[in-house]
Coordinates of C-alpha atoms and ligand atoms in Angstrom, one line a residue:
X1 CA 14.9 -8.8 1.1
X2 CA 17.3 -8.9 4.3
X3 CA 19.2 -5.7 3.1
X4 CA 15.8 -4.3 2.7
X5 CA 14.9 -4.8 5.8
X6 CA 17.9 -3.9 7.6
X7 CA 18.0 -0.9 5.9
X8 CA 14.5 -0.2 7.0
X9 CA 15.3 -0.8 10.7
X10 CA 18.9 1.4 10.6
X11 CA 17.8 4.3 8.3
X12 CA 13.9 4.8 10.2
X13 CA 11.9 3.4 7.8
X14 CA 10.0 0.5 9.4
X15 CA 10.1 -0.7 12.8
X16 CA 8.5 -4.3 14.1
X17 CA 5.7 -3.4 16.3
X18 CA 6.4 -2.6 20.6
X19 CA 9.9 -4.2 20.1
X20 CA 11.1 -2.8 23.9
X21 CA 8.5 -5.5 24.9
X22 CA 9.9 -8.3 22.6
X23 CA 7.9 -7.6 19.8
X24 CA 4.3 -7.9 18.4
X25 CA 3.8 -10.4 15.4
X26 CA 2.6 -8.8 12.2
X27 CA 2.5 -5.4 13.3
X28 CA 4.9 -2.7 12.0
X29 CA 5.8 0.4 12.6
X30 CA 6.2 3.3 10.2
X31 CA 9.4 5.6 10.9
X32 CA 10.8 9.3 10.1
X33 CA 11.3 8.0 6.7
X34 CA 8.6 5.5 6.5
X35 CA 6.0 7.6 6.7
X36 CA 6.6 10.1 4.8
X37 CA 7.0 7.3 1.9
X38 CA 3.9 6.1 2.8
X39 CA 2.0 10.2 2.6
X40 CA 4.2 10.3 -1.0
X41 CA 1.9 7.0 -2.1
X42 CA -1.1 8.2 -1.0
X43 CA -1.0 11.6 -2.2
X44 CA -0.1 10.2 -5.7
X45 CA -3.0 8.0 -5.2
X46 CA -5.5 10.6 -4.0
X47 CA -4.2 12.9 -6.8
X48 CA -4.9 10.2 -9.6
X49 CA -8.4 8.6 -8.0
X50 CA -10.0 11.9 -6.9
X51 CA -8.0 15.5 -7.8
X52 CA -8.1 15.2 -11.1
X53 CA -11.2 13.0 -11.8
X54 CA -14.2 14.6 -12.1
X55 CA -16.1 11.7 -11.8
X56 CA -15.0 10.2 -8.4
X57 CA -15.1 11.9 -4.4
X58 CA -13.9 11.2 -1.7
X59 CA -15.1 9.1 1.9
X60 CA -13.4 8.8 5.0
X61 CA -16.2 6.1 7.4
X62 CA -15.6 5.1 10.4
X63 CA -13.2 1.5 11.4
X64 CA -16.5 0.3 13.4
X65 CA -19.5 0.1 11.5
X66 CA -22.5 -2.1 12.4
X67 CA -22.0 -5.4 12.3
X68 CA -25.1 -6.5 10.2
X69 CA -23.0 -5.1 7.3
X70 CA -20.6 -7.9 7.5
X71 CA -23.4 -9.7 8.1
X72 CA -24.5 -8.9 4.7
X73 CA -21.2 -8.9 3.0
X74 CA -20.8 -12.5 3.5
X75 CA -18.0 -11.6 5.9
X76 CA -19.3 -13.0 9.0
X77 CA -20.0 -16.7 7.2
X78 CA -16.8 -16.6 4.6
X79 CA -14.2 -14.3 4.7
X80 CA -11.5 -17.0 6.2
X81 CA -8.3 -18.9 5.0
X82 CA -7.8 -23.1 5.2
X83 CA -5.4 -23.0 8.3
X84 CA -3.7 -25.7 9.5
X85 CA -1.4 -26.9 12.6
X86 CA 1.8 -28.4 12.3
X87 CA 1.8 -31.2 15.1
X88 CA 5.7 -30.9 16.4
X89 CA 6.0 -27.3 16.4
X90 CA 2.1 -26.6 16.5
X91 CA 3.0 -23.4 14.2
X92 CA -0.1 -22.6 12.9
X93 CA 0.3 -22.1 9.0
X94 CA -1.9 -21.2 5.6
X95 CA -2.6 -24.8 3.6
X96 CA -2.8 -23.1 0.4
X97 CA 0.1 -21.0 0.8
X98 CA 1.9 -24.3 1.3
X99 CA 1.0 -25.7 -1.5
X100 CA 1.4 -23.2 -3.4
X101 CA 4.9 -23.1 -2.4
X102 CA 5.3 -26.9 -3.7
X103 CA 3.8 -25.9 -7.2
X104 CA 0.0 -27.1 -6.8
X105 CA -2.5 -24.4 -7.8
X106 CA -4.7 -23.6 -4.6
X107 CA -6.3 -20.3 -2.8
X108 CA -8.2 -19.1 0.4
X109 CA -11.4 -19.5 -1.6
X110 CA -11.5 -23.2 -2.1
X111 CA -14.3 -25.6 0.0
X112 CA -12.7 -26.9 3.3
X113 CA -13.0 -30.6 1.6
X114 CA -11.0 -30.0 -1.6
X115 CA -8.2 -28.0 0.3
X116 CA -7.7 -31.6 2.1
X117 CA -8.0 -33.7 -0.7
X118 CA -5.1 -31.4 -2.3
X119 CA -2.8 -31.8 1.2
X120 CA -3.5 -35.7 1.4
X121 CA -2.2 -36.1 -2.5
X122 CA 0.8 -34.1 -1.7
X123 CA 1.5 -35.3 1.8
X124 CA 5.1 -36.0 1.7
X125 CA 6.2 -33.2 0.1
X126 CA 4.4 -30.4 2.1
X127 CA 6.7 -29.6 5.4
X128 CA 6.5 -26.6 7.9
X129 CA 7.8 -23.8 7.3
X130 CA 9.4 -23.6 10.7
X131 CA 10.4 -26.7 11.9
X132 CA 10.6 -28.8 8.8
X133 CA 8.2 -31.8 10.4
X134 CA 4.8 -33.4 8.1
X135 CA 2.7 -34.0 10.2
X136 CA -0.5 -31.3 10.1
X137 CA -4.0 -31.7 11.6
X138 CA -6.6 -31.1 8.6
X139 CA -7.1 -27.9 7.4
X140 CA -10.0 -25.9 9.0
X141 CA -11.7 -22.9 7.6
X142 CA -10.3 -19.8 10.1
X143 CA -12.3 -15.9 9.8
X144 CA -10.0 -13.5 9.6
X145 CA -12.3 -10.9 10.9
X146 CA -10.9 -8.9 14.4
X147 CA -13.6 -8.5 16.8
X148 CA -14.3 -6.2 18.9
X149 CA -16.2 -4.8 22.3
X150 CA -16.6 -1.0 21.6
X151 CA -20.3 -0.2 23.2
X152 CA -20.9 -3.7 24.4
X153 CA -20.6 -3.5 28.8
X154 CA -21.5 -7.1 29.0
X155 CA -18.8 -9.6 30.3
X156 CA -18.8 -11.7 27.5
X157 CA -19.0 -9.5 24.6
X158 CA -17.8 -11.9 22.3
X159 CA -21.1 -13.6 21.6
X160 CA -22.1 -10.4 20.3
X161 CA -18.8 -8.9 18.8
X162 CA -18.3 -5.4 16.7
X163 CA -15.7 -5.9 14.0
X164 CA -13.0 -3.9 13.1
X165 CA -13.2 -3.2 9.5
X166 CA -11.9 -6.4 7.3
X167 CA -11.7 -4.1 3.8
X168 CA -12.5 -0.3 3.5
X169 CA -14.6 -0.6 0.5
X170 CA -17.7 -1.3 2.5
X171 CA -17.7 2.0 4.2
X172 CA -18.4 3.2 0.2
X173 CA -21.3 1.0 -0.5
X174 CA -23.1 2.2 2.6
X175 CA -22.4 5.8 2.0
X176 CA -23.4 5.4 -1.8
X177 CA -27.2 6.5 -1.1
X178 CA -25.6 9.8 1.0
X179 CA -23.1 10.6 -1.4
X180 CA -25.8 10.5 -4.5
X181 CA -28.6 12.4 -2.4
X182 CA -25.3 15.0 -1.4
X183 CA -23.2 16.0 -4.3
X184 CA -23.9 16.1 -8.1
X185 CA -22.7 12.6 -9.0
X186 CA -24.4 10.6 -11.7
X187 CA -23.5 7.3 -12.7
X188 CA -21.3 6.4 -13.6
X189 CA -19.2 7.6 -10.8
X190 CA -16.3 6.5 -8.1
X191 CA -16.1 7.0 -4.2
X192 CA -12.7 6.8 -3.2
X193 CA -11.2 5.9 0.6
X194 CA -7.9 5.4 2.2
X195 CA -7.8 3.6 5.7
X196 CA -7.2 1.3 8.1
X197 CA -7.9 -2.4 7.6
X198 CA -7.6 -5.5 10.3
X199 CA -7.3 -9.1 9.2
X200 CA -6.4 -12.0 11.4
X201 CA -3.9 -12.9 9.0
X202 CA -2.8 -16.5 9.6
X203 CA 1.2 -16.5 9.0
X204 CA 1.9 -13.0 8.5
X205 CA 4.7 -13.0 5.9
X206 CA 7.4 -11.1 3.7
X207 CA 8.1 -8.1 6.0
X208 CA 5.2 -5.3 5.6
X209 CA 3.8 -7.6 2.3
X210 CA 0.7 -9.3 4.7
X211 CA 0.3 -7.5 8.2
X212 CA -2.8 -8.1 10.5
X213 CA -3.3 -4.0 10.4
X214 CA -3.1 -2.2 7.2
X215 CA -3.9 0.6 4.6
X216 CA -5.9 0.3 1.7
X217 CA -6.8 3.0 -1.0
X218 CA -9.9 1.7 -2.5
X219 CA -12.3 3.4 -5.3
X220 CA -15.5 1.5 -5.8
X221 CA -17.1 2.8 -8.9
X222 CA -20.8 2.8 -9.8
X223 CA -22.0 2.0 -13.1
X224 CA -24.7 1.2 -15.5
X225 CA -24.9 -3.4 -15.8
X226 CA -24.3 -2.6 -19.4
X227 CA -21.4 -0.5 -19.1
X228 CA -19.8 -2.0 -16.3
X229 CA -17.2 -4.1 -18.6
X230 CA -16.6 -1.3 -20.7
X231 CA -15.7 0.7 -17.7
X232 CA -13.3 -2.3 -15.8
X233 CA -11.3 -2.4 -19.0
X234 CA -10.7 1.4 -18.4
X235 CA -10.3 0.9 -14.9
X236 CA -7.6 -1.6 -15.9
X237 CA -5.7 0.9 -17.8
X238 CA -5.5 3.4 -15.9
X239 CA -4.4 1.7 -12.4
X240 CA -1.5 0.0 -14.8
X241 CA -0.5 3.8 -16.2
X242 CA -0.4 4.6 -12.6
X243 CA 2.6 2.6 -11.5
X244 CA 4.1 3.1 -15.3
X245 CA 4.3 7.1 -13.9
X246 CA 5.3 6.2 -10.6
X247 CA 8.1 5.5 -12.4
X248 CA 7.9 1.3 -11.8
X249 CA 10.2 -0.8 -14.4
X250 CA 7.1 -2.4 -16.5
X251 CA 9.3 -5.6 -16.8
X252 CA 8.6 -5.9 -12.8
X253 CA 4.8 -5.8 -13.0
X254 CA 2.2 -8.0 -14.9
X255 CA -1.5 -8.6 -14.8
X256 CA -2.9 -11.7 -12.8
X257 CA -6.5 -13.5 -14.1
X258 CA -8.2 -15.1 -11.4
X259 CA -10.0 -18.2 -12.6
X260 CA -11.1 -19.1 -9.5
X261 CA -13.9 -16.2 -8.9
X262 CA -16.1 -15.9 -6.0
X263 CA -19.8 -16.5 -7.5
X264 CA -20.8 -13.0 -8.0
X265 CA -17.4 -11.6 -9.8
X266 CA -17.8 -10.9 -13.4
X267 CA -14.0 -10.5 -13.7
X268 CA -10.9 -10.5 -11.2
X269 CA -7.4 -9.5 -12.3
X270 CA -4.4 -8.3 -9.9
X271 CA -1.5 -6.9 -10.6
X272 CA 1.4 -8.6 -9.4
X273 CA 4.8 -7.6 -8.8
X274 CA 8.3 -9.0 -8.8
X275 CA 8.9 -8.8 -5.1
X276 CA 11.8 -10.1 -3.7
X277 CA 10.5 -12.9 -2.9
X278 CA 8.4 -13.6 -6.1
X279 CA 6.1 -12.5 -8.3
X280 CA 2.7 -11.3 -5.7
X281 CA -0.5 -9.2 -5.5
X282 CA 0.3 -5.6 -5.7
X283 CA -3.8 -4.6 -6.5
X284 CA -6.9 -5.9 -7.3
X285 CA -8.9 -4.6 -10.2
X286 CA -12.4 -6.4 -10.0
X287 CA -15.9 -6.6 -11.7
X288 CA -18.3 -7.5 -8.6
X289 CA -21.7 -6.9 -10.3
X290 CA -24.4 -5.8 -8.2
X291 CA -23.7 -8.0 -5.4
X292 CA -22.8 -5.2 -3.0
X293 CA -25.6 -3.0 -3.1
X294 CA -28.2 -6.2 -3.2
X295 CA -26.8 -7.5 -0.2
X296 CA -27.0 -4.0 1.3
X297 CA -30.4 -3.3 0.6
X298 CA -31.2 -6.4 1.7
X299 CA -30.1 -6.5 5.0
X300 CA -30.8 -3.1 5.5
X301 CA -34.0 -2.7 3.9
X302 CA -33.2 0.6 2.3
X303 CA -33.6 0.3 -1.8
X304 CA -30.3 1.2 -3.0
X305 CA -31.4 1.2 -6.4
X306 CA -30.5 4.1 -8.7
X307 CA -32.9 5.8 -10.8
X308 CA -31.4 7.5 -14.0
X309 CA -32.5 11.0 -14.0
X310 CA -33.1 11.3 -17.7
X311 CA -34.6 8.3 -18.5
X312 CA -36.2 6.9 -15.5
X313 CA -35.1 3.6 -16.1
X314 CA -34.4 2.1 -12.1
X315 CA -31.4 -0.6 -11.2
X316 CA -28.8 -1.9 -9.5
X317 CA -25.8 -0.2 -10.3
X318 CA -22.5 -2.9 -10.8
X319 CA -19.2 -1.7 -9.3
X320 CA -15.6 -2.1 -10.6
X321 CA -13.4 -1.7 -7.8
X322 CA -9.7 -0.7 -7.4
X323 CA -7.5 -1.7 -3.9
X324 CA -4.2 -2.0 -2.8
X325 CA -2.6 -1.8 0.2
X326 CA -0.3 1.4 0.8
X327 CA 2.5 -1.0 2.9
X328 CA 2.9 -2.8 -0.3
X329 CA 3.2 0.1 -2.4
X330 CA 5.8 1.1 -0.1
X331 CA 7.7 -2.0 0.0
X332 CA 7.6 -1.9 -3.7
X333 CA 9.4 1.1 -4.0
X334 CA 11.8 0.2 -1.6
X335 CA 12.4 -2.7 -3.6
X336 CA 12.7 -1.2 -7.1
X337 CA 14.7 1.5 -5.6
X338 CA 17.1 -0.2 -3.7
X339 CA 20.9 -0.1 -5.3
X340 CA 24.0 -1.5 -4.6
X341 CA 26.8 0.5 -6.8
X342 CA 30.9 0.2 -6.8
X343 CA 32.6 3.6 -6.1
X344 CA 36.2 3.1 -6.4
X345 CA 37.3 0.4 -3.5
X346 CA 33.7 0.9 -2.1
X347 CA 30.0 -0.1 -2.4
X348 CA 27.4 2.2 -2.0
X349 CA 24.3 1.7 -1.2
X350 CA 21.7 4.2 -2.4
X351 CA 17.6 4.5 -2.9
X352 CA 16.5 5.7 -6.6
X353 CA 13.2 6.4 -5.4
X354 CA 11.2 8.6 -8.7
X355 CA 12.6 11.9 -6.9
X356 CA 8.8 13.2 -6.0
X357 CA 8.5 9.9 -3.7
X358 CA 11.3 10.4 -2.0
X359 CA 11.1 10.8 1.6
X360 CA 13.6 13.8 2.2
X361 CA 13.9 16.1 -0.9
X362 CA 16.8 18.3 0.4
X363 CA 19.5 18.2 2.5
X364 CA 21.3 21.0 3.5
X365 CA 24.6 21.2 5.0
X366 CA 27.0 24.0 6.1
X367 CA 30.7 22.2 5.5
X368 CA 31.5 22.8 8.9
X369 CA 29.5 22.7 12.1
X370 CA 31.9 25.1 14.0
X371 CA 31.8 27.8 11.6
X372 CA 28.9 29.5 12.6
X373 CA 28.8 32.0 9.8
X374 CA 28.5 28.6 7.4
X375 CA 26.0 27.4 10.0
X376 CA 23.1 30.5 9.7
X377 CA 23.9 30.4 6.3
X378 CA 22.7 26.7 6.0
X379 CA 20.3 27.6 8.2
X380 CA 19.1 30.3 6.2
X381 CA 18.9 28.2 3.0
X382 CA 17.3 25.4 4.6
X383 CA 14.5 27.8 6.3
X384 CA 13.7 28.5 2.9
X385 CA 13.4 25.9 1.4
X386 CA 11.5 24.1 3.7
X387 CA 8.5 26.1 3.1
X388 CA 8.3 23.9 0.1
X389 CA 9.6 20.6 0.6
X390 CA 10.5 17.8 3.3
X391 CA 14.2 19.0 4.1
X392 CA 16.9 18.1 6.9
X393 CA 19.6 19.8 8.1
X394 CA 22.8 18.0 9.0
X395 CA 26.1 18.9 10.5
X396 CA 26.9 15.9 11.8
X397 CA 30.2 14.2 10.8
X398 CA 31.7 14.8 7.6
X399 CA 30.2 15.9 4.2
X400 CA 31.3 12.2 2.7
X401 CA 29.1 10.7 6.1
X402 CA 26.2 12.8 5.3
X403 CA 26.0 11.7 1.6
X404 CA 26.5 8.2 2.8
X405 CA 23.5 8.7 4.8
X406 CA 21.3 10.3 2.6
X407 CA 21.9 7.9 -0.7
X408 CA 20.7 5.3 2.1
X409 CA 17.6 7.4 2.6
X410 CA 17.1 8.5 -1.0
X411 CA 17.1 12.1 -0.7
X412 CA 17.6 13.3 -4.7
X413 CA 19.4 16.6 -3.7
X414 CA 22.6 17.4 -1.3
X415 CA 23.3 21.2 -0.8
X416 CA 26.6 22.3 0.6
X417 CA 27.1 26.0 2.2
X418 CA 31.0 26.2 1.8
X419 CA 33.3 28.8 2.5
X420 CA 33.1 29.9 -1.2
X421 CA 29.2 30.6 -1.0
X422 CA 30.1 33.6 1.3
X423 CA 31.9 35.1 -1.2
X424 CA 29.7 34.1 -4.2
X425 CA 26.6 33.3 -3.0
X426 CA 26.7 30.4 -4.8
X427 CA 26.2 26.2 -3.0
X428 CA 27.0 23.1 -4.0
X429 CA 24.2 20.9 -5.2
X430 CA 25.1 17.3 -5.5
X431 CA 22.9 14.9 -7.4
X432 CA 21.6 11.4 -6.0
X433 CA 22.1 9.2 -8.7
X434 CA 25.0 10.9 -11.0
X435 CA 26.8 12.0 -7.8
X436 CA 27.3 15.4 -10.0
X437 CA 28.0 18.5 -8.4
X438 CA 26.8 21.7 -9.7
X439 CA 27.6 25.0 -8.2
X440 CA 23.5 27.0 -7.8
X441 CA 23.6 30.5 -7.3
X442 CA 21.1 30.6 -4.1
X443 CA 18.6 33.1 -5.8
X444 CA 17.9 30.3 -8.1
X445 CA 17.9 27.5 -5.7
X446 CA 14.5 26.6 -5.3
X447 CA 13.9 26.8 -9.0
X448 CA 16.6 24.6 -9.7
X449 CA 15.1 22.1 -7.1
X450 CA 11.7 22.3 -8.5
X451 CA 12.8 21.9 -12.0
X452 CA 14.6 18.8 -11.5
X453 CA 11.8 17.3 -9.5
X454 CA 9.3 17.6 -11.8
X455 CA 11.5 16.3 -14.1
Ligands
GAP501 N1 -12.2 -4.8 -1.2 C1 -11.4 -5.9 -1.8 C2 -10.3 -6.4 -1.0 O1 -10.2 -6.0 0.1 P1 -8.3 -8.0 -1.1 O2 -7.7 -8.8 -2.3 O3 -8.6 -8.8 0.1 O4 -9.6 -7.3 -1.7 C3 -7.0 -5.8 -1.6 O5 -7.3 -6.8 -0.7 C4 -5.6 -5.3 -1.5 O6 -5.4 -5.0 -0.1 C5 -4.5 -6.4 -1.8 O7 -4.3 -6.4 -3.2 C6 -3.3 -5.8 -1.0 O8 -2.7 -4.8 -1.7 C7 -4.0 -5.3 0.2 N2 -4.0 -6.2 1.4 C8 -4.9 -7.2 1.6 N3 -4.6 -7.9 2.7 C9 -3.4 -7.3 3.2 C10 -2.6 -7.6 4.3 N4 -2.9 -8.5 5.2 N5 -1.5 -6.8 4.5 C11 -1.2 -5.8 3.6 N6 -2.0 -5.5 2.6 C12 -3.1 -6.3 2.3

């Protein structure tokens, strides 16, 4: 994990958060490389939950929404984790994260009461996590949600806070009703988001794993009660086949049951993956019944009910939902693609991202910087190509400095304009993983390129 994120830091991938002022806690920054890794994961996603479905649209709501509607979502009352303080260092720490890490089964979900039965059973084997002391006030319930002032003048606006979104999913259960009286949907059918999420994450941990601001793709997907378990289990399927052609080792991720599920849940699984630091939550695939759109018309007095239009029958539709965070979809990838390999006397270090993810596609480099008629040849190549991908052009240092360089950023294809392409109109096109080179005639370049990235 530290060579991951010291790669991150040198190469431009991820930065920690306002670090000329000492840094920001659970906050990151996405580089040059970074985000461009992160518009590869959602365009993948996008492509799979809305291009080619013909079932499920798109949503992009607002981060501040009214604040009855987490009211209504049972946000306001219960969307906290058991914190408690460690009385030397007064680090302020999650109780069932520690006790997980001791081997006792416990999650954010549990009453206030057992969570402190559980830490007085284990007490002398539960120590913090940053001073080693075992001593801890009792565990208190803590909500994660991030208030807010926007449209509130008054001095203390925090008796009658806006929230900052806590999930992006309930942006799509207050849009259903528009989306059904708008387009041509019929259940069952999907509404798909990506955005911006805030949780006052407790301890922050593993890198860009848990931050207090992040990204979530979520599809919420309305269906009949009766079909709604037929439709998870295809759910299921299809988010697992979409990391299996994202090219992730299936020996690296494996399904999760919940059996501790939150009263309304039909059905929770999660998809977990071997992170460096353990097997965690990737994505949550989850059966929430009609709870959603009850509580919604509830507190809102609308009737979100659905009438089908050929038989009249009238109900709540059940949702399936999909959501993962895009930060840990990146760090995956970093993580399955990072590579340590022997080359003669030395080690390199290279990123085998699936070639389509990668950040930068194509490097192009004339073999010597003071040659201009190498240079606008480069130049000209690089132009080119792109029109069609996320290149870079470098004539910094030597050709074995720029490989170095792009292994450690996981660009798939290294072209070289050499004295000999002058004469033949021909480059050199060396290959990320099999450090092959192959001499490309430039009029068949881009075909080449496209080819192998499809490949
Ligand atoms: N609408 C359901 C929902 O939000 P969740 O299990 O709280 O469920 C879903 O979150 C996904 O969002 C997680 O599986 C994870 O990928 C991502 N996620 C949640 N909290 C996160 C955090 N603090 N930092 C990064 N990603 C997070």
């Amino acid at each position: 994990m530290e060579k991951i994120v010291s790669l991150c830091k040198r190469r431009g991938f991820v930065f920690p958060s306002s670090e000329i002022y000492g840094g920001f806690a659970s906050i990151y920054d996405f580089g040059p490389y970074g985000v461009e890794l992160e518009n590869a994961v959602k365009g993948e996603w996008w492509k799979s939950m809305v291009q080619i479905r013909k079932d499920i649209v798109g949503l992009d709501s607002g981060i501040f929404m009214s604040p009855k509607i987490w009211e209504a979502s049972g946000h306001v009352a219960g969307f906290s984790d058991p914190l408690i303080e460690c009385r030397k260092c007064h680090s302020r720490l999650r109780a069932d994260h520690l006790l997980e890490d001791i081997g006792v089964t416990a999650d954010e979900k549990m009453s206030e009461e057992d969570i402190n039965k559980l830490l007085a059973e284990n007490k002398n084997k539960i120590v913090c996590t940053k001073c080693g002391a075992k001593e801890f006030t009792e565990a208190k319930k803590f909500n994660l949600l991030v208030k807010a002032n926007l449209g509130n003048f008054t001095e203390d606006w925090s008796k009658d806070p806006v929230y900052l979104r806590g999930e992006t999913c309930q942006g799509i259960y207050v849009n259903y009703k528009n989306v059904l009286d708008t387009t041509r949907v019929k259940i069952p059918f999907g509404i798909a988001q990506v955005g911006k999420a805030f949780r006052n994450e407790i301890t922050a941990r593993q890198f860009i794993f848990r931050t207090r601001e992040f990204e979530q793709m979520e599809m919420q997907y309305f269906t009949h009660p009766e079909q709604e378990m037929e439709e998870y289990e295809k759910l299921r399927e299809y988010r697992w086949n979409f990391y299996k052609n994202l090219g992730i080792r299936e020996e690296n991720i494996k399904w999760h049951k919940h059996d501790n599920l939150v009263f309304y849940a039909k059905e929770a699984y999660d998809i977990e993956y071997n992170f460096p630091f353990g097997w965690k939550e990737l994505e949550g695939v989850h059966a929430r019944g009609n709870y959603d759109l009850t509580q919604h018309s509830k507190y809102s007095g609308q009737d979100l009910s659905y009438v089908d239009p050929k038989t009249q029958e009238k109900y709540m539709p059940h949702i399936i939902e999909s959501s993962v965070g895009v930060g840990r979809i990146v760090l995956m990838l970093l993580a399955e693609a990072y590579t340590e390999e022997k080359v003669g006397e030395e080690t390199r270090v290279v990123m085998k991202f699936p070639k389509m993810m990668a950040p930068i596609k194509v490097a192009i480099f004339p073999l010597m910087k003071n040659k201009p008629e190498l240079v606008s040849k480069a130049r000209e190549i690089f132009d080119n190509l792109k029109m069609k991908w996320m290149c870079e052009f470098d004539d910094n240092g030597n050709v074995g400095k720029r490989y170095r360089r792009q292994d450690e950023i996981g660009t798939p294809f290294c072209v070289t304009v050499d004295f000999e392409t002058l004469e033949d109109s021909a480059v050199t096109v060396r290959d990320r993983d099999t450090m092959q080179q192959e001499r490309i005639k430039i009029s068949e370049l881009e075909n080449y390129i496209g080819n192998k990235l499809s490949e």
